[in-house]
mmCIF file of C-alpha atoms in Angstrom:
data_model
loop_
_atom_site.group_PDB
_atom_site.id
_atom_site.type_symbol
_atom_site.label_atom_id
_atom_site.label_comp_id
_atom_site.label_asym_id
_atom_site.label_seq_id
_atom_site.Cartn_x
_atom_site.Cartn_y
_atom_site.Cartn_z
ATOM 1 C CA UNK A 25 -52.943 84.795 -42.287
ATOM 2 C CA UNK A 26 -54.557 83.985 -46.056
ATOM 3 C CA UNK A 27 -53.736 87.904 -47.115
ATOM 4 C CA UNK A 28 -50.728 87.755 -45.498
ATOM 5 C CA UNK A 29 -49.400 84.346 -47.478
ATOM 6 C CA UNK A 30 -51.433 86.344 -50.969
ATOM 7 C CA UNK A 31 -49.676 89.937 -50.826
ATOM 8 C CA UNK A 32 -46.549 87.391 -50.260
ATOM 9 C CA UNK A 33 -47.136 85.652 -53.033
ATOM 10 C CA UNK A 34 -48.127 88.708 -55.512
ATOM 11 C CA UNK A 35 -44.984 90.825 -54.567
ATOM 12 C CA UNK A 36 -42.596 86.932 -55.507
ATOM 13 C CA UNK A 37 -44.451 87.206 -58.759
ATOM 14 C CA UNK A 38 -44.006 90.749 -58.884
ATOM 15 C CA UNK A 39 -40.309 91.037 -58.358
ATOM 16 C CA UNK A 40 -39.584 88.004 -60.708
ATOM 17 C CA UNK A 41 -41.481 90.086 -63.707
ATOM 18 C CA UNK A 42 -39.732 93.252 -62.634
ATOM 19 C CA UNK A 43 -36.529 91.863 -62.601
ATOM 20 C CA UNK A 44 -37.116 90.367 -66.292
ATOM 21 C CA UNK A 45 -37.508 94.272 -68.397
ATOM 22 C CA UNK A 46 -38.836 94.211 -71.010
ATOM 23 C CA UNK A 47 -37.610 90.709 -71.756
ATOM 24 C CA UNK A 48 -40.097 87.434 -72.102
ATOM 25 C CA UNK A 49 -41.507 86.926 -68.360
ATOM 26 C CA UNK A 50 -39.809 84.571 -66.671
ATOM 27 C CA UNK A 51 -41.624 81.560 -65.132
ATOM 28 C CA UNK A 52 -42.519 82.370 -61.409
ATOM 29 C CA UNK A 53 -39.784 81.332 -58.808
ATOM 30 C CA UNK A 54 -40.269 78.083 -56.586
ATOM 31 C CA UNK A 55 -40.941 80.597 -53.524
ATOM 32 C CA UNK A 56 -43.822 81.904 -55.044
ATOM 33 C CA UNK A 57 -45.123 78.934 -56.558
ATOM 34 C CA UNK A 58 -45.392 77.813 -52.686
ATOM 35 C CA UNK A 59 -46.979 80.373 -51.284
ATOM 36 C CA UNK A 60 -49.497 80.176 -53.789
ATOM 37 C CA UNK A 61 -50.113 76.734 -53.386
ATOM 38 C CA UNK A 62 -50.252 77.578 -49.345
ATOM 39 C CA UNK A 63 -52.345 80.835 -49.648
ATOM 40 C CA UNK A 64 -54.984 78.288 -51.864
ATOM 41 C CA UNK A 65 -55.197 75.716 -49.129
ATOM 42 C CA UNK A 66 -56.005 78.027 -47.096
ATOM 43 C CA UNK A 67 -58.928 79.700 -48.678
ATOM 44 C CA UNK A 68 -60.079 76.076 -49.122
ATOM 45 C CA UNK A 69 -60.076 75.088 -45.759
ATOM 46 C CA UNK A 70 -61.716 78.269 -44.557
ATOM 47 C CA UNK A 71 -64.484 77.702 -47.207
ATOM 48 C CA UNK A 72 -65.157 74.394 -45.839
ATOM 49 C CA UNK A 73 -65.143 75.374 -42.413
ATOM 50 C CA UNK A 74 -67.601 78.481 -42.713
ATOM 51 C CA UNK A 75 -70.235 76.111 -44.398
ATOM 52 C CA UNK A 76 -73.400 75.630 -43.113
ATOM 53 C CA UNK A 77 -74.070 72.747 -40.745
ATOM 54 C CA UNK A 78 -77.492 72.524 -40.801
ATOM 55 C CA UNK A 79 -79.338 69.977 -43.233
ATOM 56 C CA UNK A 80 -75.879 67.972 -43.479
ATOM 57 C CA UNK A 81 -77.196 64.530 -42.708
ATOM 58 C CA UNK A 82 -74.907 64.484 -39.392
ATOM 59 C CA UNK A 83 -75.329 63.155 -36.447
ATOM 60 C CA UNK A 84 -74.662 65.779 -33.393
ATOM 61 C CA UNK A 85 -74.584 64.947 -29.871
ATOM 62 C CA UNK A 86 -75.451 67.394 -27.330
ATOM 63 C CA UNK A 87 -77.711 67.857 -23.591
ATOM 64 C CA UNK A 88 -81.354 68.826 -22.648
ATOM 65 C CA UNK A 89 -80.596 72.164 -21.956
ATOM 66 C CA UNK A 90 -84.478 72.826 -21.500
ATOM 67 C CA UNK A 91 -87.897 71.048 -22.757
ATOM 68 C CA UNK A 92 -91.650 72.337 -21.532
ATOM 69 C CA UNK A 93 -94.306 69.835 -21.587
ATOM 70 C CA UNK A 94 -97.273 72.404 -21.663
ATOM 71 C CA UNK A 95 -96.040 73.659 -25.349
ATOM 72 C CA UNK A 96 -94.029 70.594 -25.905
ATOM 73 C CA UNK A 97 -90.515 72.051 -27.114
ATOM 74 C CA UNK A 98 -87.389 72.633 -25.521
ATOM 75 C CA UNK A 99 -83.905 73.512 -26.647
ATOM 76 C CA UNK A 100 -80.687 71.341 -26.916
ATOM 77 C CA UNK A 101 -76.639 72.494 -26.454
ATOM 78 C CA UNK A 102 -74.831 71.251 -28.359
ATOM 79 C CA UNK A 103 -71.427 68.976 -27.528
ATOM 80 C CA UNK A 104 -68.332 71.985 -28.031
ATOM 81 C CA UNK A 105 -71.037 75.083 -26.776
ATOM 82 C CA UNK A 106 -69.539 76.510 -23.376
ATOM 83 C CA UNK A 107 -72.754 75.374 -20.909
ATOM 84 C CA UNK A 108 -72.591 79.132 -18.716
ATOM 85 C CA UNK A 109 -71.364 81.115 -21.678
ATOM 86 C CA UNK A 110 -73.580 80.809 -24.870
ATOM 87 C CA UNK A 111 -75.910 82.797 -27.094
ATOM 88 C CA UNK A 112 -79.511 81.956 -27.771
ATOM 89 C CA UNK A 113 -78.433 81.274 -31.613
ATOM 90 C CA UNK A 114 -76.015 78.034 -30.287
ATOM 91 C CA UNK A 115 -79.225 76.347 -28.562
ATOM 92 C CA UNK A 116 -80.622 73.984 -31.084
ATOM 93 C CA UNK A 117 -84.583 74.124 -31.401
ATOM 94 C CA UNK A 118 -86.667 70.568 -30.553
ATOM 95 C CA UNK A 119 -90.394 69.974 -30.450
ATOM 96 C CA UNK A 120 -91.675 66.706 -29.447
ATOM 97 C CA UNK A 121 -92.864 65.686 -33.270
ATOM 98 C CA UNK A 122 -89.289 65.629 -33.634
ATOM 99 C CA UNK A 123 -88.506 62.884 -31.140
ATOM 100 C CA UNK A 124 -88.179 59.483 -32.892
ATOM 101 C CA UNK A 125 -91.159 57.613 -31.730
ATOM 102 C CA UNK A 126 -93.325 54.514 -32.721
ATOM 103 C CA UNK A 127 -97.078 55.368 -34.238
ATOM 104 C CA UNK A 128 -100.028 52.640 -34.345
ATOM 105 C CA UNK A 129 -103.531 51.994 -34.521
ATOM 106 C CA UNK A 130 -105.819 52.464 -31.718
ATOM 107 C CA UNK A 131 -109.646 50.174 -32.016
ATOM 108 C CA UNK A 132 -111.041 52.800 -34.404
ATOM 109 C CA UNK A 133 -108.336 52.401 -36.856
ATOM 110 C CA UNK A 134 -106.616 55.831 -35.993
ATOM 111 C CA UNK A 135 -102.942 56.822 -36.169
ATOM 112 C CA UNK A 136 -101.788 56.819 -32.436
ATOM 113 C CA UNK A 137 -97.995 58.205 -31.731
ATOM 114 C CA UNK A 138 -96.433 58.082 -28.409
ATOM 115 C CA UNK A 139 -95.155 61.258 -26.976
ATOM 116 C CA UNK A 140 -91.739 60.833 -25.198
ATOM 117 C CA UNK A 141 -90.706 63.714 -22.711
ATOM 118 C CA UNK A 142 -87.522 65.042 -22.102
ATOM 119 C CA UNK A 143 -85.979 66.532 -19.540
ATOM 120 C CA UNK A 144 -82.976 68.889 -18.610
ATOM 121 C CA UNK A 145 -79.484 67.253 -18.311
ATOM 122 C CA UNK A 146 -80.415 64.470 -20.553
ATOM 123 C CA UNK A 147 -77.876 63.262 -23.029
ATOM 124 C CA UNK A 148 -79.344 62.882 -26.797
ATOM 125 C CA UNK A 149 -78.140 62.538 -30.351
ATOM 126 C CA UNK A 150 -79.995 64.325 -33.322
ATOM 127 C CA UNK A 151 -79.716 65.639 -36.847
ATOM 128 C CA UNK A 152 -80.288 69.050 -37.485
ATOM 129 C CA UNK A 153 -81.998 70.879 -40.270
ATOM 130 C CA UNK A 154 -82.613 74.697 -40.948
ATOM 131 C CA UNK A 155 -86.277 76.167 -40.069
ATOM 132 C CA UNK A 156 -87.688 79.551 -40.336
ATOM 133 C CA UNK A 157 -89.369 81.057 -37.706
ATOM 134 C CA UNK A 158 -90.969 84.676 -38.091
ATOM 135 C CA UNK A 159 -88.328 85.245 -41.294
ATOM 136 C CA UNK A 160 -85.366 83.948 -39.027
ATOM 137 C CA UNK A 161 -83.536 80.830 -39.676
ATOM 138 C CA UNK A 162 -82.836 78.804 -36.767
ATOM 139 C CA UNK A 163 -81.811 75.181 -36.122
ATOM 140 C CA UNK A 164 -84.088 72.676 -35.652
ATOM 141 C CA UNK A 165 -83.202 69.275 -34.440
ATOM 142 C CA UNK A 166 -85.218 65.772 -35.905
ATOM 143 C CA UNK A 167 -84.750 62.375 -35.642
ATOM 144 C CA UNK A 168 -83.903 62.629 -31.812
ATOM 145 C CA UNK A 169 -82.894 59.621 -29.971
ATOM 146 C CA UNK A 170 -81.106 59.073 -26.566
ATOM 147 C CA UNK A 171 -77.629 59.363 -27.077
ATOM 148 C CA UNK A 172 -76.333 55.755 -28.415
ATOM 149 C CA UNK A 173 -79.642 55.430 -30.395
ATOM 150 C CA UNK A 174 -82.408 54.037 -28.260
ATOM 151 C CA UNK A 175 -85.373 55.743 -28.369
ATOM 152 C CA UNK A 176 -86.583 58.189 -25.700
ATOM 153 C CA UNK A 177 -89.274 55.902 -23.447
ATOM 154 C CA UNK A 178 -92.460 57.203 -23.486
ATOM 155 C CA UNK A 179 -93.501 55.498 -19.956
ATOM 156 C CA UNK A 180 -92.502 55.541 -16.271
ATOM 157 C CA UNK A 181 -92.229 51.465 -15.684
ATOM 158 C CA UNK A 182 -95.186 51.955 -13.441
ATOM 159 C CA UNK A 183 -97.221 54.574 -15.397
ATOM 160 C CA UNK A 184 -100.522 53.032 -15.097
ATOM 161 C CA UNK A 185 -100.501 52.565 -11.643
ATOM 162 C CA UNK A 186 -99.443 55.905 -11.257
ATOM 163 C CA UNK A 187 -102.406 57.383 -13.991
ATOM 164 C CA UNK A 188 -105.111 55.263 -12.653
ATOM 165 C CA UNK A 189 -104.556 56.471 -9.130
ATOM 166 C CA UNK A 190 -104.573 60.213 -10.946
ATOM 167 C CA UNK A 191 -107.757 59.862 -12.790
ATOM 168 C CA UNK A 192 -109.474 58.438 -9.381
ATOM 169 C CA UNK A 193 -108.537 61.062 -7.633
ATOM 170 C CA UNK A 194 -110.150 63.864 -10.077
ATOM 171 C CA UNK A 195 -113.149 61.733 -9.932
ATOM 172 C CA UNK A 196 -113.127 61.962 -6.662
ATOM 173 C CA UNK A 197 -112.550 65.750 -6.539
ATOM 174 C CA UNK A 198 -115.794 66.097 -9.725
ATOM 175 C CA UNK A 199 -118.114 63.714 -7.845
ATOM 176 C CA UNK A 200 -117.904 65.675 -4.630
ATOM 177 C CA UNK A 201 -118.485 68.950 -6.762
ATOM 178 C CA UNK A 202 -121.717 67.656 -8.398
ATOM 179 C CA UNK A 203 -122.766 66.614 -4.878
ATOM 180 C CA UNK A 204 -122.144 69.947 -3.237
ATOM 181 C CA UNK A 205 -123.541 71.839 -5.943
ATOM 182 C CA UNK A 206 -126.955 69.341 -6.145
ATOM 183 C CA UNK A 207 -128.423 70.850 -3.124
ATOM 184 C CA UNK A 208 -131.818 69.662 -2.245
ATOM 185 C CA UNK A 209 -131.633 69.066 -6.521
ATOM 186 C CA UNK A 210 -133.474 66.055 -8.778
ATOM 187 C CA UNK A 211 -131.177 63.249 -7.415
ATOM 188 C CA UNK A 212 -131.786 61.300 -11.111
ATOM 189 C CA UNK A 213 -130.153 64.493 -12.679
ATOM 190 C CA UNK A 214 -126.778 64.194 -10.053
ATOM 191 C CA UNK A 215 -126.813 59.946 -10.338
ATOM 192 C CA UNK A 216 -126.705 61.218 -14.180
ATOM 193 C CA UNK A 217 -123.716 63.401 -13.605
ATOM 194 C CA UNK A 218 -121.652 60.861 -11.167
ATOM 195 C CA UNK A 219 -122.251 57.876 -13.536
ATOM 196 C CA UNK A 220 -121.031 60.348 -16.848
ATOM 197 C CA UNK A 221 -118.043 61.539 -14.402
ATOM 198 C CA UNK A 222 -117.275 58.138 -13.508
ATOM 199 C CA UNK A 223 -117.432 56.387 -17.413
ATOM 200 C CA UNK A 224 -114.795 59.397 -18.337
ATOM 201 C CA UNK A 225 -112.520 58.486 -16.078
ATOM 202 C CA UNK A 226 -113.198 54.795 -16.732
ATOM 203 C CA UNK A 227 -112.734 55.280 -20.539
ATOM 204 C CA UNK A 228 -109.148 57.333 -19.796
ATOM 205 C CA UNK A 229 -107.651 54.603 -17.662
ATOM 206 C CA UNK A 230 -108.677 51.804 -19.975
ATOM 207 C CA UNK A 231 -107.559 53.906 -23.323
ATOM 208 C CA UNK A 232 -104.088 54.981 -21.769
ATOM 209 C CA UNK A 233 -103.786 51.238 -20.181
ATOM 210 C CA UNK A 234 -104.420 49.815 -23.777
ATOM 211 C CA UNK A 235 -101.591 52.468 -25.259
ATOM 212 C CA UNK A 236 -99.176 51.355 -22.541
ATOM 213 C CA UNK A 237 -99.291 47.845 -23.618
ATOM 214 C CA UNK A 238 -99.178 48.575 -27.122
ATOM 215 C CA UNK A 239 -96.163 50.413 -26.648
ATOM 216 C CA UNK A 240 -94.802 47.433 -24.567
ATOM 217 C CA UNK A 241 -95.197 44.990 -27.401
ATOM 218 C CA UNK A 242 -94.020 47.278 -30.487
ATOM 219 C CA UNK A 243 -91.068 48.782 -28.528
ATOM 220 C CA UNK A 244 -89.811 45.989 -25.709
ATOM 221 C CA UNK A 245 -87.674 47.474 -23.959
ATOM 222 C CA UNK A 246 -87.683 50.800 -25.072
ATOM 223 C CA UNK A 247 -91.092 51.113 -23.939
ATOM 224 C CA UNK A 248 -90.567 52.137 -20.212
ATOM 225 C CA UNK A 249 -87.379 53.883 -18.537
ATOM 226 C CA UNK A 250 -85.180 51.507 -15.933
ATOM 227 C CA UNK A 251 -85.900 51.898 -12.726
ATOM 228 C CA UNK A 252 -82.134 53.629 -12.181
ATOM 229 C CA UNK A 253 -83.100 56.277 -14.987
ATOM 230 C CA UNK A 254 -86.559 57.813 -13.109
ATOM 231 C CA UNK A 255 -87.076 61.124 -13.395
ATOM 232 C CA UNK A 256 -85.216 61.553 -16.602
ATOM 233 C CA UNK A 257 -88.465 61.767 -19.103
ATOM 234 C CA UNK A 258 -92.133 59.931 -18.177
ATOM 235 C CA UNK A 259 -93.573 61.931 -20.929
ATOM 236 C CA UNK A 260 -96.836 59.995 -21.421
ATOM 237 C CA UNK A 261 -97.308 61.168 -17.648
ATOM 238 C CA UNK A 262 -97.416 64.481 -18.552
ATOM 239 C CA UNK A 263 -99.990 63.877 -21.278
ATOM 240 C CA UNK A 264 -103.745 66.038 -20.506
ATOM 241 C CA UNK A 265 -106.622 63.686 -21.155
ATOM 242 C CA UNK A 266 -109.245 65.885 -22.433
#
């Protein structure tokens, strides 16, 4: 369309100068003057349109299209990407640093962050920024919020109940190991091994109960998913205590 509109253009401006001899050119006719005009809107437009969008400061909405808790990234599509028919290169890069979260200080006076999860399906808004990965540039989403703004919840409304019982149960599973494996064994050295079992995962439940409340108080409401939205993130669930 553009070289169409120039080549009509050049051959107005041509044939008015032709027409003129050897006499003083005459001033380009109104016809060419607009398709000049149209052929540079044009160019404009398609300048504007091929720039990148990355690092622009704009808000994008898009859905979950995958996240992995194990390595803690996923990928996002983008609103206006066909959900069955898309390349690798329209999935938008996210890694759970990028999620907006709330930080604080634990009782030794360490940075603590809260690490929301999120799962496929979910509807989020984002900014995106260029990255480089291995020499390639690819998108890479920050500042990622549910879409509307709130923050992604970090906690299933009854995550403590749910990691207590957890932790109990791998006691359970350790303390029967040391016992099996004691034998006929010092008993001191296995009452040694069931108490440091147990403190572990006494020290877990109390440290993750501690981080749930914190989160309660510094984030309200956007602490803990509703009820109605289970299942859609619980990412503090799918935290490994070491």
């Amino acid at each position: 369309m553009m070289n169409r509109l120039l080549l009509t253009a050049s051959r107005s401006a041509a044939s008015s100068s032709l027409r003129g001899g050897n006499r003083a050119a005459a001033p380009p006719s109104s016809s060419a003057i607009r398709h000049l005009a149209v052929a540079r809107r044009h160019l404009s437009d398609s300048a504007e349109s091929a720039a990148p969008t990355a690092d622009d400061d704009e808000i994008k909405v898009g859905t979950v299209h995958n996240f992995n808790f194990k390595s803690h990234y996923g990928f996002i599509l983008p609103d206006g990407i066909d959900k069955e028919d898309h390349k690798k290169e329209d999935l938008v890069f996210i890694h759970r640093n990028d999620i907006r979260t709330t930080t604080f200080e634990d009782r030794e006076g360490r940075a603590q962050k809260f690490y929301p999860g999120l799962k496929s399906n979910m509807r989020v808004q984002f900014k995106v920024k260029a990255d480089a990965d291995g020499g390639k540039k690819v998108n890479r989403a920050y500042d990622l919020t549910l879409e509307g703004g709130r923050m992604v919840p970090p906690f299933a409304p009854d995550y403590v109940e749910k990691y207590t019982i957890s932790q109990k149960n791998l006691f359970g599973q350790e303390a029967y190991g040391i016992i099996e494996t004691s034998g006929d064994g010092d008993p001191s050295e296995m009452e040694e091994k069931l108490v440091a079992a147990f403190e572990k995962a006494k020290g877990n439940i109390e440290r993750q109960t501690i981080k749930f409340a914190k989160a309660k108080e510094l984030m309200g409401p956007d602490a803990t998913w509703e009820r109605k939205e289970r299942g859609t993130g619980e990412g503090e669930a799918k935290e490994e205590e070491s």
